[in-house]
mmCIF file of C-alpha atoms in Angstrom:
data_model
loop_
_atom_site.group_PDB
_atom_site.id
_atom_site.type_symbol
_atom_site.label_atom_id
_atom_site.label_comp_id
_atom_site.label_asym_id
_atom_site.label_seq_id
_atom_site.Cartn_x
_atom_site.Cartn_y
_atom_site.Cartn_z
ATOM 1 C CA TYR N 14 0.000 0.000 0.000
ATOM 2 C CA PHE N 15 2.888 2.383 0.601
ATOM 3 C CA VAL N 16 3.914 2.439 -3.071
ATOM 4 C CA ARG N 17 0.329 3.422 -3.860
ATOM 5 C CA LEU N 18 0.480 6.184 -1.269
ATOM 6 C CA ARG N 19 3.562 7.669 -2.929
ATOM 7 C CA ASN N 20 1.671 7.885 -6.213
ATOM 8 C CA LEU N 21 -1.351 9.492 -4.537
ATOM 9 C CA ILE N 22 0.748 12.110 -2.753
ATOM 10 C CA GLY N 23 2.594 12.928 -5.963
ATOM 11 C CA SER N 24 -0.689 13.351 -7.824
ATOM 12 C CA ILE N 25 -2.015 15.718 -5.155
ATOM 13 C CA HIS N 26 1.207 17.725 -5.185
ATOM 14 C CA TYR N 27 0.953 18.010 -8.972
ATOM 15 C CA TRP N 28 -2.755 18.776 -9.458
ATOM 16 C CA GLU N 29 -3.688 20.395 -6.102
ATOM 17 C CA PRO N 30 -0.486 21.956 -4.723
ATOM 18 C CA LYS N 31 -2.310 24.042 -2.096
ATOM 19 C CA LEU N 32 -4.106 21.165 -0.403
ATOM 20 C CA SER N 33 -3.079 20.093 3.078
ATOM 21 C CA ILE N 34 -2.740 16.319 3.371
ATOM 22 C CA VAL N 35 -3.068 14.125 6.445
ATOM 23 C CA VAL N 36 -1.764 10.559 6.456
ATOM 24 C CA TYR N 37 -3.285 8.320 9.123
ATOM 25 C CA ASP N 38 -0.767 5.828 10.467
ATOM 26 C CA ILE N 39 -2.351 2.470 11.297
ATOM 27 C CA GLY N 40 0.933 0.563 11.254
ATOM 28 C CA LEU N 41 3.733 2.210 9.320
ATOM 29 C CA SER N 42 7.349 1.094 9.604
ATOM 30 C CA LYS N 43 10.135 3.370 10.841
ATOM 31 C CA LYS N 44 11.530 3.556 7.321
ATOM 32 C CA GLN N 45 8.170 4.640 5.925
ATOM 33 C CA LEU N 46 7.718 7.231 8.664
ATOM 34 C CA ALA N 47 11.142 8.644 7.876
ATOM 35 C CA GLU N 48 10.244 8.934 4.200
ATOM 36 C CA ILE N 49 6.913 10.635 4.920
ATOM 37 C CA SER N 50 8.746 13.174 7.074
ATOM 38 C CA THR N 51 10.422 14.481 3.913
ATOM 39 C CA TRP N 52 7.127 15.149 2.079
ATOM 40 C CA LYS N 53 5.876 18.716 1.999
ATOM 41 C CA ARG N 54 2.367 19.676 3.155
ATOM 42 C CA VAL N 55 1.835 16.249 4.723
ATOM 43 C CA GLU N 56 0.853 15.815 8.370
ATOM 44 C CA LEU N 57 1.023 12.443 10.099
ATOM 45 C CA VAL N 58 -1.586 11.330 12.646
ATOM 46 C CA LYS N 59 -1.106 8.061 14.489
ATOM 47 C CA PHE N 60 -4.486 6.387 14.938
ATOM 48 C CA ASP N 61 -5.080 5.377 18.563
ATOM 49 C CA PHE N 62 -6.671 1.930 18.436
ATOM 50 C CA GLU N 63 -6.786 1.780 22.246
ATOM 51 C CA LYS N 64 -9.692 4.252 22.287
ATOM 52 C CA TYR N 65 -11.919 1.772 20.450
ATOM 53 C CA PRO N 66 -13.247 -1.758 20.970
ATOM 54 C CA PRO N 67 -10.597 -4.461 20.337
ATOM 55 C CA PHE N 68 -12.220 -5.683 17.099
ATOM 56 C CA VAL N 69 -11.558 -2.275 15.475
ATOM 57 C CA SER N 70 -7.863 -3.204 15.308
ATOM 58 C CA LEU N 71 -8.737 -6.107 12.983
ATOM 59 C CA LEU N 72 -8.013 -4.324 9.728
ATOM 60 C CA TRP N 73 -10.044 -6.705 7.574
ATOM 61 C CA ASN N 74 -13.395 -5.463 8.948
ATOM 62 C CA PHE N 75 -12.677 -1.789 8.080
ATOM 63 C CA ALA N 76 -14.328 -0.496 11.258
ATOM 64 C CA TRP N 77 -11.147 1.521 11.766
ATOM 65 C CA LYS N 78 -11.766 3.440 8.530
ATOM 66 C CA VAL N 79 -15.074 4.810 9.808
ATOM 67 C CA CYS N 80 -13.396 5.791 13.077
ATOM 68 C CA VAL N 81 -10.535 7.516 11.242
ATOM 69 C CA ILE N 82 -13.009 9.563 9.200
ATOM 70 C CA GLN N 83 -14.828 10.504 12.409
ATOM 71 C CA ASN N 84 -11.515 11.583 13.939
ATOM 72 C CA ALA N 85 -10.684 13.710 10.900
ATOM 73 C CA LEU N 86 -14.088 15.443 10.918
ATOM 74 C CA GLU N 87 -13.700 16.291 14.594
ATOM 75 C CA LYS N 88 -10.612 18.292 13.646
ATOM 76 C CA HIS N 89 -11.652 19.747 10.290
ATOM 77 C CA PRO N 90 -15.083 20.902 9.070
ATOM 78 C CA THR N 91 -14.688 19.594 5.510
ATOM 79 C CA ILE N 92 -12.642 16.608 4.392
ATOM 80 C CA LEU N 93 -12.092 14.376 1.402
ATOM 81 C CA TRP N 94 -11.123 10.791 2.206
ATOM 82 C CA LEU N 95 -9.062 8.968 -0.424
ATOM 83 C CA ASP N 96 -7.782 5.398 -0.330
ATOM 84 C CA SER N 97 -4.096 5.003 -1.101
ATOM 85 C CA GLY N 98 -4.854 3.359 -4.456
ATOM 86 C CA VAL N 99 -6.564 6.489 -5.801
ATOM 87 C CA GLU N 100 -4.816 9.161 -7.854
ATOM 88 C CA LEU N 101 -5.771 12.674 -8.932
ATOM 89 C CA ARG N 102 -5.746 13.344 -12.662
ATOM 90 C CA HIS N 103 -7.189 16.841 -12.712
ATOM 91 C CA PRO N 104 -7.814 19.729 -10.284
ATOM 92 C CA LEU N 105 -10.765 18.790 -8.054
ATOM 93 C CA VAL N 106 -13.204 21.278 -9.568
ATOM 94 C CA GLY N 107 -16.118 18.849 -9.836
ATOM 95 C CA VAL N 108 -15.464 17.266 -6.448
ATOM 96 C CA ARG N 109 -15.595 20.691 -4.807
ATOM 97 C CA HIS N 110 -18.771 21.580 -6.697
ATOM 98 C CA PHE N 111 -20.670 18.488 -5.576
ATOM 99 C CA LEU N 112 -19.342 18.669 -2.025
ATOM 100 C CA GLU N 113 -20.471 22.279 -1.722
ATOM 101 C CA LYS N 114 -23.822 21.466 -3.350
ATOM 102 C CA ASP N 115 -24.740 18.367 -1.314
ATOM 103 C CA GLY N 116 -22.470 18.456 1.723
ATOM 104 C CA PHE N 117 -21.381 14.958 0.709
ATOM 105 C CA PHE N 118 -19.370 13.520 -2.152
ATOM 106 C CA GLY N 119 -19.374 9.858 -3.080
ATOM 107 C CA THR N 120 -19.036 7.587 -6.052
ATOM 108 C CA THR N 121 -20.110 4.139 -7.108
ATOM 109 C CA MET N 122 -16.871 3.613 -9.047
ATOM 110 C CA GLU N 123 -16.555 -0.156 -9.576
ATOM 111 C CA GLN N 124 -19.402 -0.755 -7.165
ATOM 112 C CA ARG N 125 -22.097 0.145 -9.710
ATOM 113 C CA ARG N 126 -22.131 -3.516 -10.731
ATOM 114 C CA HIS N 127 -22.591 -4.553 -7.084
ATOM 115 C CA ILE N 128 -26.092 -4.283 -5.640
ATOM 116 C CA THR N 129 -26.203 -3.272 -1.985
ATOM 117 C CA GLY N 130 -28.547 -6.018 -0.842
ATOM 118 C CA ARG N 131 -26.506 -8.721 -2.545
ATOM 119 C CA THR N 132 -23.370 -8.094 -0.501
ATOM 120 C CA THR N 133 -24.735 -6.692 2.752
ATOM 121 C CA LEU N 134 -25.863 -9.112 5.431
ATOM 122 C CA GLN N 135 -29.339 -8.565 6.858
ATOM 123 C CA GLN N 136 -27.953 -8.133 10.373
ATOM 124 C CA THR N 137 -26.403 -4.809 9.384
ATOM 125 C CA PHE N 138 -29.761 -3.490 8.178
ATOM 126 C CA ASP N 139 -31.404 -4.705 11.390
ATOM 127 C CA TYR N 140 -28.839 -3.142 13.718
ATOM 128 C CA MET N 141 -28.838 0.204 11.927
ATOM 129 C CA LYS N 142 -32.623 0.311 12.188
ATOM 130 C CA GLN N 143 -32.262 -0.268 15.927
ATOM 131 C CA TYR N 144 -30.044 2.825 16.102
ATOM 132 C CA GLY N 145 -33.000 4.831 14.750
ATOM 133 C CA LEU N 146 -32.030 4.995 11.084
ATOM 134 C CA GLY N 147 -35.266 3.273 10.085
ATOM 135 C CA GLU N 148 -37.259 6.209 11.429
ATOM 136 C CA LEU N 149 -35.833 8.604 8.841
ATOM 137 C CA GLU N 150 -38.246 9.671 6.106
ATOM 138 C CA ASN N 151 -36.057 8.383 3.267
ATOM 139 C CA TYR N 152 -35.313 4.979 4.772
ATOM 140 C CA ASP N 153 -36.645 2.359 2.349
ATOM 141 C CA GLU N 154 -34.908 -0.972 2.796
ATOM 142 C CA ARG N 155 -36.172 -2.362 -0.493
ATOM 143 C CA LYS N 156 -34.799 0.574 -2.486
ATOM 144 C CA ILE N 157 -31.500 0.461 -0.624
ATOM 145 C CA LYS N 158 -31.080 -3.234 -1.378
ATOM 146 C CA ILE N 159 -31.584 -2.816 -5.132
ATOM 147 C CA GLY N 160 -29.342 0.257 -5.408
ATOM 148 C CA PRO N 161 -25.585 0.301 -6.137
ATOM 149 C CA PHE N 162 -22.997 0.707 -3.403
ATOM 150 C CA CYS N 163 -21.454 4.008 -2.483
ATOM 151 C CA SER N 164 -17.771 3.168 -2.702
ATOM 152 C CA GLY N 165 -15.408 3.634 0.210
ATOM 153 C CA TYR N 166 -12.528 4.700 -2.040
ATOM 154 C CA ALA N 167 -13.416 8.388 -2.177
ATOM 155 C CA MET N 168 -15.806 10.222 0.148
ATOM 156 C CA GLY N 169 -16.179 13.876 1.042
ATOM 157 C CA PHE N 170 -17.981 15.297 4.072
ATOM 158 C CA ASP N 171 -19.113 18.722 5.234
ATOM 159 C CA ARG N 172 -19.450 18.222 8.984
ATOM 160 C CA ASN N 173 -22.119 20.880 9.493
ATOM 161 C CA ARG N 174 -24.427 19.386 6.865
ATOM 162 C CA VAL N 175 -24.057 15.611 6.891
ATOM 163 C CA GLN N 176 -22.760 14.736 10.353
ATOM 164 C CA SER N 177 -25.814 12.520 10.850
ATOM 165 C CA ILE N 178 -24.701 10.195 8.019
ATOM 166 C CA LEU N 179 -21.457 9.565 9.838
ATOM 167 C CA ASP N 180 -23.059 9.315 13.295
ATOM 168 C CA TYR N 181 -25.152 6.285 12.341
ATOM 169 C CA THR N 182 -22.209 4.688 10.553
ATOM 170 C CA VAL N 183 -19.966 5.221 13.584
ATOM 171 C CA GLN N 184 -22.519 3.469 15.788
ATOM 172 C CA CYS N 185 -22.326 0.501 13.446
ATOM 173 C CA ALA N 186 -18.516 0.595 13.322
ATOM 174 C CA ASN N 187 -18.356 0.396 17.116
ATOM 175 C CA ASP N 188 -20.660 -2.646 17.211
ATOM 176 C CA GLU N 189 -19.007 -5.803 15.911
ATOM 177 C CA ASN N 190 -22.391 -7.432 15.272
ATOM 178 C CA CYS N 191 -23.280 -4.584 12.905
ATOM 179 C CA ILE N 192 -20.062 -3.865 11.007
ATOM 180 C CA SER N 193 -18.964 -7.500 10.686
ATOM 181 C CA PRO N 194 -21.860 -9.855 11.511
ATOM 182 C CA SER N 195 -21.226 -13.518 12.193
ATOM 183 C CA GLY N 196 -20.414 -15.291 8.935
ATOM 184 C CA SER N 197 -19.422 -12.116 7.086
ATOM 185 C CA ASN N 198 -16.605 -12.166 4.542
ATOM 186 C CA PRO N 199 -15.632 -10.083 1.476
ATOM 187 C CA ASP N 200 -17.787 -12.283 -0.761
ATOM 188 C CA ASN N 201 -21.064 -11.623 1.080
ATOM 189 C CA HIS N 202 -20.538 -8.341 2.929
ATOM 190 C CA ASN N 203 -18.890 -4.957 2.329
ATOM 191 C CA PHE N 204 -18.341 -3.901 5.958
ATOM 192 C CA ASP N 205 -17.775 -0.102 6.070
ATOM 193 C CA GLN N 206 -19.193 0.374 2.563
ATOM 194 C CA SER N 207 -22.365 -1.477 3.555
ATOM 195 C CA ALA N 208 -22.899 0.717 6.619
ATOM 196 C CA PHE N 209 -22.091 3.965 4.801
ATOM 197 C CA THR N 210 -24.364 3.091 1.871
ATOM 198 C CA ILE N 211 -27.345 2.317 4.105
ATOM 199 C CA SER N 212 -26.887 5.619 5.942
ATOM 200 C CA VAL N 213 -26.385 7.678 2.759
ATOM 201 C CA TYR N 214 -29.545 6.234 1.182
ATOM 202 C CA ALA N 215 -31.542 6.745 4.389
ATOM 203 C CA HIS N 216 -30.575 10.419 4.353
ATOM 204 C CA GLY N 217 -31.851 10.818 0.788
ATOM 205 C CA LEU N 218 -28.414 11.320 -0.758
ATOM 206 C CA SER N 219 -28.017 8.200 -2.889
ATOM 207 C CA TYR N 220 -27.778 10.464 -5.957
ATOM 208 C CA ALA N 221 -24.629 11.990 -4.432
ATOM 209 C CA CYS N 222 -22.750 8.784 -5.307
ATOM 210 C CA GLU N 223 -23.450 9.164 -9.041
ATOM 211 C CA HIS N 224 -20.293 10.828 -10.324
ATOM 212 C CA GLU N 225 -18.942 8.492 -13.004
ATOM 213 C CA ASN N 226 -18.335 11.510 -15.238
ATOM 214 C CA ILE N 227 -15.413 12.638 -13.067
ATOM 215 C CA VAL N 228 -14.356 9.363 -11.403
ATOM 216 C CA ALA N 229 -12.893 6.477 -13.396
ATOM 217 C CA ASP N 230 -14.246 3.009 -12.575
ATOM 218 C CA THR N 231 -12.909 -0.440 -13.493
ATOM 219 C CA GLY N 232 -14.421 -0.253 -16.960
ATOM 220 C CA ASN N 233 -12.596 2.941 -17.900
ATOM 221 C CA TRP N 234 -10.070 3.178 -15.088
ATOM 222 C CA PHE N 235 -7.213 4.490 -17.198
ATOM 223 C CA LEU N 236 -8.666 6.778 -19.882
ATOM 224 C CA PRO N 237 -5.154 8.008 -20.615
ATOM 225 C CA THR N 238 -4.094 11.349 -21.916
ATOM 226 C CA ILE N 239 -0.854 11.665 -23.865
ATOM 227 C CA ASP N 240 0.992 11.786 -20.518
ATOM 228 C CA GLU N 241 0.178 12.254 -16.829
ATOM 229 C CA THR N 242 0.627 16.029 -17.041
ATOM 230 C CA ARG N 243 -2.309 16.370 -19.456
ATOM 231 C CA CYS N 244 -5.900 15.999 -18.285
ATOM 232 C CA ASN N 245 -9.358 15.113 -19.549
ATOM 233 C CA HIS N 246 -12.639 15.093 -17.599
ATOM 234 C CA ILE N 247 -11.510 12.469 -15.048
ATOM 235 C CA GLU N 248 -10.552 13.949 -11.663
ATOM 236 C CA LEU N 249 -10.085 10.788 -9.576
ATOM 237 C CA ALA N 250 -9.062 7.317 -10.741
ATOM 238 C CA ALA N 251 -8.679 4.007 -8.931
ATOM 239 C CA ARG N 252 -5.246 2.790 -9.968
ATOM 240 C CA ARG N 253 -4.972 0.509 -6.905
ATOM 241 C CA TRP N 254 -2.582 -2.406 -7.523
ATOM 242 C CA ARG N 255 -1.967 -1.602 -11.179
ATOM 243 C CA SER N 256 1.695 -0.952 -11.852
ATOM 244 C CA PHE N 257 3.287 2.129 -13.391
ATOM 245 C CA ARG N 258 2.616 4.877 -10.901
ATOM 246 C CA PRO N 259 3.335 8.038 -12.873
ATOM 247 C CA TYR N 260 2.949 10.615 -10.108
ATOM 248 C CA THR N 261 5.494 9.335 -7.586
ATOM 249 C CA LYS N 262 8.166 11.517 -9.179
ATOM 250 C CA TYR N 263 6.124 14.654 -8.458
ATOM 251 C CA ILE N 264 6.298 14.351 -4.665
ATOM 252 C CA GLU N 265 7.648 17.625 -3.282
ATOM 253 C CA LYS N 266 10.252 17.028 -0.586
ATOM 254 C CA TYR N 267 12.089 19.014 2.038
ATOM 255 C CA GLU N 268 15.808 19.397 1.498
ATOM 256 C CA SER N 269 17.876 16.789 3.336
ATOM 257 C CA SER N 270 19.505 19.530 5.396
ATOM 258 C CA GLU N 271 16.165 20.521 6.945
ATOM 259 C CA LYS N 272 15.295 19.050 10.318
ATOM 260 C CA LEU N 273 12.500 16.553 10.824
ATOM 261 C CA ARG N 274 9.277 18.260 11.737
ATOM 262 C CA PRO N 275 8.096 17.880 15.357
ATOM 263 C CA GLU N 276 5.052 15.744 14.530
ATOM 264 C CA PHE N 277 7.351 12.975 13.294
ATOM 265 C CA MET N 278 9.518 12.795 16.394
ATOM 266 C CA ASN N 279 9.177 10.148 19.128
ATOM 267 C CA ILE N 280 6.500 8.127 17.340
ATOM 268 C CA ASN N 281 5.534 4.768 18.830
ATOM 269 C CA ASN N 282 6.174 2.073 16.215
ATOM 270 C CA ASN N 283 4.611 -0.975 17.874
ATOM 271 C CA ASN N 284 2.769 -1.795 14.657
ATOM 272 C CA ALA N 285 5.801 -1.398 12.429
ATOM 273 C CA GLU N 286 5.132 -4.528 10.405
ATOM 274 C CA ALA N 287 1.694 -3.438 9.162
ATOM 275 C CA THR N 288 2.042 -1.241 6.113
ATOM 276 C CA VAL N 289 -1.579 -0.500 5.261
ATOM 277 C CA VAL N 290 -1.980 3.260 5.158
ATOM 278 C CA GLU N 291 -4.922 5.516 4.467
ATOM 279 C CA ARG N 292 -5.271 9.236 4.263
ATOM 280 C CA ARG N 293 -7.736 12.057 3.856
ATOM 281 C CA VAL N 294 -7.316 15.473 2.289
ATOM 282 C CA ARG N 295 -8.624 18.700 3.805
ATOM 283 C CA PHE N 296 -9.864 21.398 1.457
ATOM 284 C CA GLY N 297 -8.616 24.856 2.258
ATOM 285 C CA ASP N 298 -5.617 27.108 2.239
ATOM 286 C CA ASN N 299 -2.354 25.588 3.356
ATOM 287 C CA SER N 300 0.383 26.977 5.526
ATOM 288 C CA GLU N 301 3.523 24.911 5.924
#
């Protein structure tokens, strides 16, 4: 995942040089931390698993991702979450437009071919209704089940307008029976994506995940221009594991003579072997 992160950071530095970036550390090695410390406009936040139920530290159930997003929104009023396998291919003009319009930005990306009810266990629906989600005017379980997933790869939130979407999802993420019911696996359940999708639909914002015109899915994931410095209509693309990461070379770095920044000093590296890394991007002016 770290090689993907390099490509993402380089793409942000190239296409959105004024954005402030936060990398959430859920198990980076000392070598990786040292490398990140050289990247400009990048802040590191070590995620504190001890504040959450023990099952949240099981990375496969993605409960941690919901909790990381909650943590980010507590600190910043507007955020854009991006998985490490995503890359920017254009200034985020459309993303900003939809986020300002709806208070939420999402995409179906590859998930358009996946129907929510087909890969979400019934227990998750039942638990989220118990939290009160079923009382919302737009909650219609039948419609949710036949609709496409809102992908977890790219999500934007305006805290003052859509906090409720996250609140219900956080309740699910902190309940193992909801986020990862007995018998759940990647073939029959989508964990954080299942919970987020149910909440987004219940809040009447399912249309806010329909942005294939600016986000490349698996069917048109590359849509290349003559080189990575040219752009077309695609703003975000899911490169994921696919090799050739063209934006790594655009990472802006501090000179080697500059001292490490304070936020990178004295970091606990108990989870040094885990290299999964996620990040979110805050919209707004940057000051280094």
